[in-house]
PDB file of C-alpha atoms in Angstrom:
ATOM      1  CA  MET A   1      70.353   2.935 161.385  1.00  0.00           C
ATOM      2  CA  LYS A   2      68.666   3.238 158.065  1.00  0.00           C
ATOM      3  CA  LEU A   3      70.094   5.564 155.458  1.00  0.00           C
ATOM      4  CA  ARG A   4      67.821   8.533 154.981  1.00  0.00           C
ATOM      5  CA  PHE A   5      66.881   9.017 151.329  1.00  0.00           C
ATOM      6  CA  SER A   6      65.100  12.358 151.170  1.00  0.00           C
ATOM      7  CA  ILE A   7      62.895  13.635 148.375  1.00  0.00           C
ATOM      8  CA  THR A   8      65.573  16.133 147.420  1.00  0.00           C
ATOM      9  CA  ALA A   9      68.116  13.312 147.176  1.00  0.00           C
ATOM     10  CA  LYS A  10      65.752  11.284 144.990  1.00  0.00           C
ATOM     11  CA  LEU A  11      65.270  14.231 142.640  1.00  0.00           C
ATOM     12  CA  ILE A  12      69.009  14.888 142.508  1.00  0.00           C
ATOM     13  CA  VAL A  13      69.754  11.239 141.770  1.00  0.00           C
ATOM     14  CA  GLY A  14      67.100  11.062 139.071  1.00  0.00           C
ATOM     15  CA  ILE A  15      68.250  14.237 137.353  1.00  0.00           C
ATOM     16  CA  SER A  16      71.905  13.208 137.717  1.00  0.00           C
ATOM     17  CA  VAL A  17      71.251   9.883 136.004  1.00  0.00           C
ATOM     18  CA  ILE A  18      69.629  11.668 133.063  1.00  0.00           C
ATOM     19  CA  ILE A  19      72.483  14.184 132.855  1.00  0.00           C
ATOM     20  CA  VAL A  20      75.101  11.411 132.936  1.00  0.00           C
ATOM     21  CA  ALA A  21      73.236   9.537 130.199  1.00  0.00           C
ATOM     22  CA  ILE A  22      73.123  12.702 128.072  1.00  0.00           C
ATOM     23  CA  LEU A  23      76.838  13.329 128.625  1.00  0.00           C
ATOM     24  CA  ILE A  24      77.719   9.754 127.660  1.00  0.00           C
ATOM     25  CA  ASN A  25      75.512  10.118 124.603  1.00  0.00           C
ATOM     26  CA  SER A  26      77.261  13.370 123.619  1.00  0.00           C
ATOM     27  CA  TYR A  27      80.716  11.863 124.123  1.00  0.00           C
ATOM     28  CA  LEU A  28      79.983   8.818 121.989  1.00  0.00           C
ATOM     29  CA  ILE A  29      78.392  10.954 119.265  1.00  0.00           C
ATOM     30  CA  ASN A  30      81.381  13.299 119.170  1.00  0.00           C
ATOM     31  CA  ASN A  31      83.760  10.338 119.109  1.00  0.00           C
ATOM     32  CA  SER A  32      81.938   8.793 116.145  1.00  0.00           C
ATOM     33  CA  LEU A  33      81.861  12.107 114.276  1.00  0.00           C
ATOM     34  CA  LYS A  34      85.553  12.696 114.969  1.00  0.00           C
ATOM     35  CA  ARG A  35      86.460   9.293 113.541  1.00  0.00           C
ATOM     36  CA  SER A  36      84.333   9.945 110.449  1.00  0.00           C
ATOM     37  CA  ARG A  37      85.966  13.352 109.952  1.00  0.00           C
ATOM     38  CA  GLU A  38      89.424  11.774 110.214  1.00  0.00           C
ATOM     39  CA  ILE A  39      88.571   9.169 107.581  1.00  0.00           C
ATOM     40  CA  ASN A  40      87.075  11.805 105.275  1.00  0.00           C
ATOM     41  CA  LYS A  41      90.115  14.044 105.726  1.00  0.00           C
ATOM     42  CA  LYS A  42      92.491  11.214 104.870  1.00  0.00           C
ATOM     43  CA  VAL A  43      90.530  10.361 101.724  1.00  0.00           C
ATOM     44  CA  SER A  44      90.167  13.961 100.518  1.00  0.00           C
ATOM     45  CA  GLU A  45      93.619  15.249 101.503  1.00  0.00           C
ATOM     46  CA  LEU A  46      95.782  12.168 100.892  1.00  0.00           C
ATOM     47  CA  TYR A  47      94.298   9.384  98.799  1.00  0.00           C
ATOM     48  CA  ILE A  48      92.481  11.460  96.170  1.00  0.00           C
ATOM     49  CA  PRO A  49      95.397  13.874  95.508  1.00  0.00           C
ATOM     50  CA  SER A  50      97.865  10.967  95.511  1.00  0.00           C
ATOM     51  CA  THR A  51      95.810   9.100  92.922  1.00  0.00           C
ATOM     52  CA  ALA A  52      95.455  12.243  90.789  1.00  0.00           C
ATOM     53  CA  HIS A  53      99.207  12.942  90.860  1.00  0.00           C
ATOM     54  CA  LEU A  54     100.074   9.332  90.018  1.00  0.00           C
ATOM     55  CA  ASN A  55      97.661   9.526  87.077  1.00  0.00           C
ATOM     56  CA  GLU A  56      99.458  12.700  85.991  1.00  0.00           C
ATOM     57  CA  LEU A  57     102.810  10.925  86.344  1.00  0.00           C
ATOM     58  CA  ALA A  58     101.589   8.072  84.160  1.00  0.00           C
ATOM     59  CA  SER A  59     100.392  10.617  81.621  1.00  0.00           C
ATOM     60  CA  LEU A  60     103.805  12.327  81.532  1.00  0.00           C
ATOM     61  CA  VAL A  61     105.583   8.998  81.032  1.00  0.00           C
ATOM     62  CA  ASN A  62     103.153   8.101  78.241  1.00  0.00           C
ATOM     63  CA  GLN A  63     103.653  11.481  76.590  1.00  0.00           C
ATOM     64  CA  SER A  64     107.423  11.205  76.845  1.00  0.00           C
ATOM     65  CA  LYS A  65     107.207   7.750  75.293  1.00  0.00           C
ATOM     66  CA  ALA A  66     105.418   9.178  72.249  1.00  0.00           C
ATOM     67  CA  LEU A  67     107.578  12.303  72.110  1.00  0.00           C
ATOM     68  CA  ILE A  68     110.891  10.434  72.106  1.00  0.00           C
ATOM     69  CA  LYS A  69     109.592   8.406  69.161  1.00  0.00           C
ATOM     70  CA  SER A  70     108.674  11.633  67.433  1.00  0.00           C
ATOM     71  CA  TRP A  71     112.167  12.969  68.133  1.00  0.00           C
ATOM     72  CA  VAL A  72     113.652  10.012  66.258  1.00  0.00           C
ATOM     73  CA  PHE A  73     111.168   9.348  63.463  1.00  0.00           C
ATOM     74  CA  ILE A  74     109.505  12.689  62.675  1.00  0.00           C
ATOM     75  CA  ASP A  75     111.060  15.871  64.064  1.00  0.00           C
ATOM     76  CA  GLU A  76     114.342  16.318  62.229  1.00  0.00           C
ATOM     77  CA  LYS A  77     114.249  20.092  62.672  1.00  0.00           C
ATOM     78  CA  GLU A  78     115.403  21.866  65.817  1.00  0.00           C
ATOM     79  CA  ASN A  79     112.982  23.164  68.456  1.00  0.00           C
ATOM     80  CA  THR A  80     109.794  21.689  67.047  1.00  0.00           C
ATOM     81  CA  PRO A  81     106.749  21.792  69.375  1.00  0.00           C
ATOM     82  CA  ASP A  82     107.193  18.108  70.265  1.00  0.00           C
ATOM     83  CA  LYS A  83     110.884  18.567  71.086  1.00  0.00           C
ATOM     84  CA  LYS A  84     110.097  21.585  73.255  1.00  0.00           C
ATOM     85  CA  ARG A  85     107.358  19.619  74.953  1.00  0.00           C
ATOM     86  CA  LEU A  86     109.707  16.727  75.788  1.00  0.00           C
ATOM     87  CA  LYS A  87     112.285  19.127  77.213  1.00  0.00           C
ATOM     88  CA  GLN A  88     109.559  20.797  79.266  1.00  0.00           C
ATOM     89  CA  ILE A  89     108.544  17.431  80.741  1.00  0.00           C
ATOM     90  CA  HIS A  90     112.170  16.673  81.627  1.00  0.00           C
ATOM     91  CA  ASN A  91     113.112  20.061  83.042  1.00  0.00           C
ATOM     92  CA  LYS A  92     109.906  21.449  84.532  1.00  0.00           C
ATOM     93  CA  GLU A  93     106.767  19.319  84.729  1.00  0.00           C
ATOM     94  CA  PHE A  94     108.271  16.108  86.077  1.00  0.00           C
ATOM     95  CA  PRO A  95     110.378  17.800  88.821  1.00  0.00           C
ATOM     96  CA  GLU A  96     107.357  19.863  89.925  1.00  0.00           C
ATOM     97  CA  LEU A  97     105.131  16.799  89.982  1.00  0.00           C
ATOM     98  CA  HIS A  98     107.766  14.836  91.890  1.00  0.00           C
ATOM     99  CA  SER A  99     107.807  17.531  94.595  1.00  0.00           C
ATOM    100  CA  LYS A 100     104.025  17.276  94.997  1.00  0.00           C
ATOM    101  CA  ILE A 101     104.066  13.479  95.158  1.00  0.00           C
ATOM    102  CA  GLU A 102     107.004  13.400  97.562  1.00  0.00           C
ATOM    103  CA  GLU A 103     105.147  15.709  99.955  1.00  0.00           C
ATOM    104  CA  LEU A 104     102.123  13.380  99.968  1.00  0.00           C
ATOM    105  CA  ALA A 105     104.295  10.258 100.089  1.00  0.00           C
ATOM    106  CA  GLN A 106     105.493  11.225 103.569  1.00  0.00           C
ATOM    107  CA  LYS A 107     102.057  10.098 104.795  1.00  0.00           C
ATOM    108  CA  TRP A 108     102.068   6.845 102.801  1.00  0.00           C
ATOM    109  CA  ASP A 109     103.032   3.465 104.171  1.00  0.00           C
ATOM    110  CA  GLN A 110     106.727   2.599 104.069  1.00  0.00           C
ATOM    111  CA  ASP A 111     106.190   0.032 101.314  1.00  0.00           C
ATOM    112  CA  GLU A 112     104.431   2.619  99.129  1.00  0.00           C
ATOM    113  CA  GLN A 113     107.199   5.155  99.722  1.00  0.00           C
ATOM    114  CA  THR A 114     109.807   2.587  98.709  1.00  0.00           C
ATOM    115  CA  ARG A 115     107.903   1.690  95.556  1.00  0.00           C
ATOM    116  CA  TYR A 116     107.580   5.338  94.561  1.00  0.00           C
ATOM    117  CA  GLN A 117     111.299   5.953  95.109  1.00  0.00           C
ATOM    118  CA  GLN A 118     112.012   3.002  92.816  1.00  0.00           C
ATOM    119  CA  ILE A 119     109.709   4.523  90.174  1.00  0.00           C
ATOM    120  CA  TYR A 120     111.348   7.928  90.550  1.00  0.00           C
ATOM    121  CA  LYS A 121     114.858   6.513  90.171  1.00  0.00           C
ATOM    122  CA  ALA A 122     113.755   4.439  87.179  1.00  0.00           C
ATOM    123  CA  VAL A 123     112.443   7.572  85.485  1.00  0.00           C
ATOM    124  CA  THR A 124     115.370   9.877  86.261  1.00  0.00           C
ATOM    125  CA  ASP A 125     118.315   7.475  86.250  1.00  0.00           C
ATOM    126  CA  THR A 126     117.212   5.208  83.410  1.00  0.00           C
ATOM    127  CA  LEU A 127     114.328   6.403  81.229  1.00  0.00           C
ATOM    128  CA  PHE A 128     115.152  10.095  81.074  1.00  0.00           C
ATOM    129  CA  ALA A 129     118.855   9.262  80.853  1.00  0.00           C
ATOM    130  CA  GLN A 130     118.058   7.144  77.778  1.00  0.00           C
ATOM    131  CA  HIS A 131     115.989  10.010  76.391  1.00  0.00           C
ATOM    132  CA  GLN A 132     118.909  12.365  76.915  1.00  0.00           C
ATOM    133  CA  GLU A 133     121.283  10.066  75.061  1.00  0.00           C
ATOM    134  CA  ILE A 134     118.896  10.030  72.095  1.00  0.00           C
ATOM    135  CA  MET A 135     118.323  13.787  72.283  1.00  0.00           C
ATOM    136  CA  ASN A 136     122.083  14.402  72.326  1.00  0.00           C
ATOM    137  CA  ALA A 137     122.696  11.949  69.500  1.00  0.00           C
ATOM    138  CA  LEU A 138     120.050  13.670  67.328  1.00  0.00           C
ATOM    139  CA  ASN A 139     120.582  17.204  68.532  1.00  0.00           C
ATOM    140  CA  ASP A 140     121.306  18.660  65.110  1.00  0.00           C
ATOM    141  CA  PRO A 141     119.423  18.152  61.822  1.00  0.00           C
ATOM    142  CA  ASP A 142     122.635  16.839  60.268  1.00  0.00           C
ATOM    143  CA  ASP A 143     122.701  14.038  62.852  1.00  0.00           C
ATOM    144  CA  TYR A 144     119.702  12.488  61.119  1.00  0.00           C
ATOM    145  CA  ASN A 145     121.883  11.907  58.062  1.00  0.00           C
ATOM    146  CA  ASN A 146     124.267   9.768  60.102  1.00  0.00           C
ATOM    147  CA  GLU A 147     122.954   6.297  59.330  1.00  0.00           C
ATOM    148  CA  LYS A 148     124.941   4.593  62.088  1.00  0.00           C
ATOM    149  CA  VAL A 149     123.635   6.942  64.793  1.00  0.00           C
ATOM    150  CA  LEU A 150     120.101   6.829  63.428  1.00  0.00           C
ATOM    151  CA  ASN A 151     120.023   3.033  63.346  1.00  0.00           C
ATOM    152  CA  GLU A 152     121.364   2.852  66.882  1.00  0.00           C
ATOM    153  CA  VAL A 153     118.726   5.154  68.416  1.00  0.00           C
ATOM    154  CA  THR A 154     115.919   3.778  66.225  1.00  0.00           C
ATOM    155  CA  SER A 155     116.308   0.326  67.699  1.00  0.00           C
ATOM    156  CA  LYS A 156     115.859   1.797  71.171  1.00  0.00           C
ATOM    157  CA  VAL A 157     112.482   3.432  70.448  1.00  0.00           C
ATOM    158  CA  GLU A 158     110.950   0.761  68.217  1.00  0.00           C
ATOM    159  CA  TYR A 159     108.490  -1.773  69.606  1.00  0.00           C
ATOM    160  CA  GLY A 160     110.443  -3.963  71.998  1.00  0.00           C
ATOM    161  CA  GLY A 161     113.271  -1.441  72.250  1.00  0.00           C
ATOM    162  CA  GLU A 162     114.886  -0.742  75.612  1.00  0.00           C
ATOM    163  CA  VAL A 163     113.410   2.757  75.949  1.00  0.00           C
ATOM    164  CA  ILE A 164     109.894   1.597  75.153  1.00  0.00           C
ATOM    165  CA  ASN A 165     110.195  -1.448  77.417  1.00  0.00           C
ATOM    166  CA  LYS A 166     111.478   0.694  80.251  1.00  0.00           C
ATOM    167  CA  ALA A 167     108.608   3.153  79.830  1.00  0.00           C
ATOM    168  CA  ASP A 168     106.083   0.299  79.836  1.00  0.00           C
ATOM    169  CA  ASP A 169     107.653  -1.207  82.962  1.00  0.00           C
ATOM    170  CA  ILE A 170     107.488   2.158  84.754  1.00  0.00           C
ATOM    171  CA  LEU A 171     103.861   2.598  83.711  1.00  0.00           C
ATOM    172  CA  LEU A 172     103.068  -0.834  85.133  1.00  0.00           C
ATOM    173  CA  GLN A 173     104.680   0.080  88.464  1.00  0.00           C
ATOM    174  CA  ILE A 174     102.824   3.403  88.566  1.00  0.00           C
ATOM    175  CA  ASN A 175      99.521   1.640  87.905  1.00  0.00           C
ATOM    176  CA  LEU A 176     100.169  -0.905  90.654  1.00  0.00           C
ATOM    177  CA  LEU A 177     100.979   1.832  93.157  1.00  0.00           C
ATOM    178  CA  ARG A 178      97.987   3.914  92.083  1.00  0.00           C
ATOM    179  CA  ASN A 179      95.632   0.939  92.315  1.00  0.00           C
ATOM    180  CA  ASN A 180      96.930   0.176  95.797  1.00  0.00           C
ATOM    181  CA  ILE A 181      96.188   3.713  96.952  1.00  0.00           C
ATOM    182  CA  GLN A 182      92.806   3.688  95.215  1.00  0.00           C
ATOM    183  CA  GLN A 183      91.987   0.460  97.050  1.00  0.00           C
ATOM    184  CA  LYS A 184      92.799   2.157 100.341  1.00  0.00           C
ATOM    185  CA  ALA A 185      90.569   5.069  99.393  1.00  0.00           C
ATOM    186  CA  GLU A 186      87.702   2.693  98.608  1.00  0.00           C
ATOM    187  CA  THR A 187      88.262   0.812 101.860  1.00  0.00           C
ATOM    188  CA  SER A 188      88.249   4.098 103.786  1.00  0.00           C
ATOM    189  CA  ARG A 189      85.013   5.162 102.106  1.00  0.00           C
ATOM    190  CA  LYS A 190      83.409   1.832 102.989  1.00  0.00           C
ATOM    191  CA  ASN A 191      84.627   2.196 106.568  1.00  0.00           C
ATOM    192  CA  MET A 192      83.154   5.679 106.671  1.00  0.00           C
ATOM    193  CA  ASP A 193      79.817   4.423 105.319  1.00  0.00           C
ATOM    194  CA  GLN A 194      79.823   1.629 107.892  1.00  0.00           C
ATOM    195  CA  ALA A 195      80.702   4.137 110.612  1.00  0.00           C
ATOM    196  CA  PHE A 196      77.752   6.325 109.612  1.00  0.00           C
ATOM    197  CA  SER A 197      75.438   3.308 109.566  1.00  0.00           C
ATOM    198  CA  LYS A 198      76.612   2.284 113.033  1.00  0.00           C
ATOM    199  CA  PHE A 199      76.273   5.893 114.116  1.00  0.00           C
ATOM    200  CA  GLU A 200      72.635   6.003 112.989  1.00  0.00           C
ATOM    201  CA  ARG A 201      71.855   2.770 114.830  1.00  0.00           C
ATOM    202  CA  PHE A 202      73.769   4.020 117.820  1.00  0.00           C
ATOM    203  CA  ILE A 203      71.779   7.268 117.935  1.00  0.00           C
ATOM    204  CA  THR A 204      68.521   5.317 117.731  1.00  0.00           C
ATOM    205  CA  ILE A 205      69.550   2.970 120.552  1.00  0.00           C
ATOM    206  CA  LEU A 206      70.729   5.853 122.727  1.00  0.00           C
ATOM    207  CA  GLY A 207      67.541   7.783 122.087  1.00  0.00           C
ATOM    208  CA  ILE A 208      65.437   4.798 123.114  1.00  0.00           C
ATOM    209  CA  SER A 209      67.682   4.247 126.148  1.00  0.00           C
ATOM    210  CA  LEU A 210      67.251   7.843 127.271  1.00  0.00           C
ATOM    211  CA  VAL A 211      63.482   7.537 126.946  1.00  0.00           C
ATOM    212  CA  LEU A 212      63.469   4.285 128.950  1.00  0.00           C
ATOM    213  CA  ILE A 213      65.722   5.769 131.630  1.00  0.00           C
ATOM    214  CA  SER A 214      63.459   8.809 131.893  1.00  0.00           C
ATOM    215  CA  ILE A 215      60.377   6.564 132.199  1.00  0.00           C
ATOM    216  CA  ILE A 216      62.043   4.417 134.876  1.00  0.00           C
ATOM    217  CA  ILE A 217      63.072   7.499 136.856  1.00  0.00           C
ATOM    218  CA  ALA A 218      59.584   8.958 136.500  1.00  0.00           C
ATOM    219  CA  LEU A 219      58.012   5.702 137.717  1.00  0.00           C
ATOM    220  CA  PHE A 220      60.468   5.529 140.617  1.00  0.00           C
ATOM    221  CA  LEU A 221      59.711   9.098 141.709  1.00  0.00           C
ATOM    222  CA  THR A 222      55.990   8.469 141.311  1.00  0.00           C
ATOM    223  CA  ARG A 223      56.135   5.343 143.453  1.00  0.00           C
ATOM    224  CA  THR A 224      58.343   6.820 146.165  1.00  0.00           C
ATOM    225  CA  THR A 225      56.962  10.364 146.246  1.00  0.00           C
ATOM    226  CA  VAL A 226      53.668  10.993 144.496  1.00  0.00           C
ATOM    227  CA  LYS A 227      51.874   7.832 145.654  1.00  0.00           C
ATOM    228  CA  PRO A 228      52.797   8.227 149.379  1.00  0.00           C
ATOM    229  CA  ILE A 229      51.700  11.881 149.269  1.00  0.00           C
ATOM    230  CA  LYS A 230      48.397  10.794 147.764  1.00  0.00           C
ATOM    231  CA  ASN A 231      47.941   8.219 150.551  1.00  0.00           C
ATOM    232  CA  VAL A 232      48.586  10.887 153.203  1.00  0.00           C
ATOM    233  CA  LYS A 233      46.132  13.212 151.496  1.00  0.00           C
ATOM    234  CA  ASN A 234      43.405  10.549 151.357  1.00  0.00           C
ATOM    235  CA  THR A 235      43.964   9.709 155.048  1.00  0.00           C
ATOM    236  CA  ILE A 236      43.576  13.373 156.042  1.00  0.00           C
ATOM    237  CA  ILE A 237      40.406  13.677 153.938  1.00  0.00           C
ATOM    238  CA  SER A 238      38.968  10.580 155.663  1.00  0.00           C
ATOM    239  CA  MET A 239      39.794  12.020 159.106  1.00  0.00           C
ATOM    240  CA  CYS A 240      38.077  15.277 158.183  1.00  0.00           C
ATOM    241  CA  GLN A 241      34.997  13.205 157.438  1.00  0.00           C
ATOM    242  CA  GLY A 242      35.282  11.564 160.877  1.00  0.00           C
ATOM    243  CA  ILE A 243      36.595   8.267 159.569  1.00  0.00           C
ATOM    244  CA  LEU A 244      39.737   6.869 161.125  1.00  0.00           C
ATOM    245  CA  PRO A 245      41.738   4.602 158.811  1.00  0.00           C
ATOM    246  CA  GLU A 246      41.971   0.984 159.857  1.00  0.00           C
ATOM    247  CA  HIS A 247      45.568   0.551 158.676  1.00  0.00           C
ATOM    248  CA  LYS A 248      48.594   2.599 159.462  1.00  0.00           C
ATOM    249  CA  LEU A 249      50.350   4.528 156.737  1.00  0.00           C
ATOM    250  CA  LYS A 250      53.573   3.008 155.582  1.00  0.00           C
ATOM    251  CA  VAL A 251      56.490   4.899 157.057  1.00  0.00           C
ATOM    252  CA  ARG A 252      59.344   5.613 154.672  1.00  0.00           C
ATOM    253  CA  ASN A 253      62.763   6.982 155.416  1.00  0.00           C
ATOM    254  CA  ASP A 254      62.125  10.461 154.006  1.00  0.00           C
ATOM    255  CA  GLU A 255      60.079  13.610 154.664  1.00  0.00           C
ATOM    256  CA  ILE A 256      56.859  11.891 153.557  1.00  0.00           C
ATOM    257  CA  GLY A 257      57.681   9.070 155.975  1.00  0.00           C
ATOM    258  CA  ASP A 258      57.977  11.659 158.770  1.00  0.00           C
ATOM    259  CA  MET A 259      54.533  12.996 157.846  1.00  0.00           C
ATOM    260  CA  SER A 260      53.116   9.452 157.751  1.00  0.00           C
ATOM    261  CA  ALA A 261      54.592   8.623 161.170  1.00  0.00           C
ATOM    262  CA  ALA A 262      53.185  11.823 162.696  1.00  0.00           C
ATOM    263  CA  LEU A 263      49.798  11.131 161.155  1.00  0.00           C
ATOM    264  CA  ASN A 264      49.848   7.534 162.489  1.00  0.00           C
ATOM    265  CA  ASP A 265      50.552   8.907 165.995  1.00  0.00           C
ATOM    266  CA  LEU A 266      47.660  11.353 165.637  1.00  0.00           C
ATOM    267  CA  ILE A 267      45.315   8.578 164.555  1.00  0.00           C
ATOM    268  CA  GLU A 268      46.364   6.407 167.489  1.00  0.00           C
ATOM    269  CA  SER A 269      45.658   9.255 169.898  1.00  0.00           C
ATOM    270  CA  PHE A 270      42.108   9.442 168.591  1.00  0.00           C
ATOM    271  CA  ARG A 271      41.380   5.747 169.101  1.00  0.00           C
TER     272      ARG A 271
END
C-alpha cells in the first residue's frame, strides 16, 4: 500500500521546512549576538575599568615617590601642600582605589589576582611603611637639623635608595599586570570583530539558503501539484472539443491522482 501524500500534506511540509529554516536562522543569529554582547560586556565592564584603575595606581605610586623626596629635601615646614597630599594618598586615595580594584579582581584570572595581591602587600607593607618611617623621622621642623637622621633618610630616597628602588619595582609589576589585562582586552576586541565578520558571512549564507530552499519547495509544489492540474485541465479541454487523448494521465497518490484516475476511466468508457 502506497503512502498517500495529499496536496494539503505537501503544502504543510513545504511551509514547515521554511518555518524550521527561519527558526534555525533566528537561533543562530541570537546565539552570535549573545556571544558578541558577552565579549563587549567583559571589555567595557572589566578590562577597561581594570586598566584605568591600574593606571591610577601607577600614578599614585609615582606621585608618592616624588612626594616622599619632597618631604626629605624640600618641605621642612609642617603641613605643606605636598605633605598633606602624601598623607591623603596613604590614608584615603590608595585605600579607596584598592577597594575598586579588589572588586574587579574577583573576575580576573587566579594568576592576575595573585600578582595584584603581591603588589598591594608591597605597597602597604613595604613602600608605605618606609614612607611612614621617613615621615615619623622628619615629623617636626627641628628634625631636619638632626644631621644623623637626615643622612639616614636621605640615602633611602636618593637615586638607588631602597625607597626609590621599591617604588620602581612596584611600578614595573603594575605595568606588567596592566599590559596583561590590556592584551586580553585587545584579544577580546579582535574576537568580537571576527565574530561580527563571521556573523555577516553567516547571515549572507543563511539568506541564500532560505532563498534556495524556497525555490526548491516552489519547484516541488509546481511539479507535483500545478503541472498535474494543468494536464487534467488540458485533457478536459480536448474532450470538450471531441478529442480523446491517446495516453492516460499519470495517476499520483493524491487528490489530483484521484481526479486523473477518474478521468482515465471516463475516457476508456468513451472508446
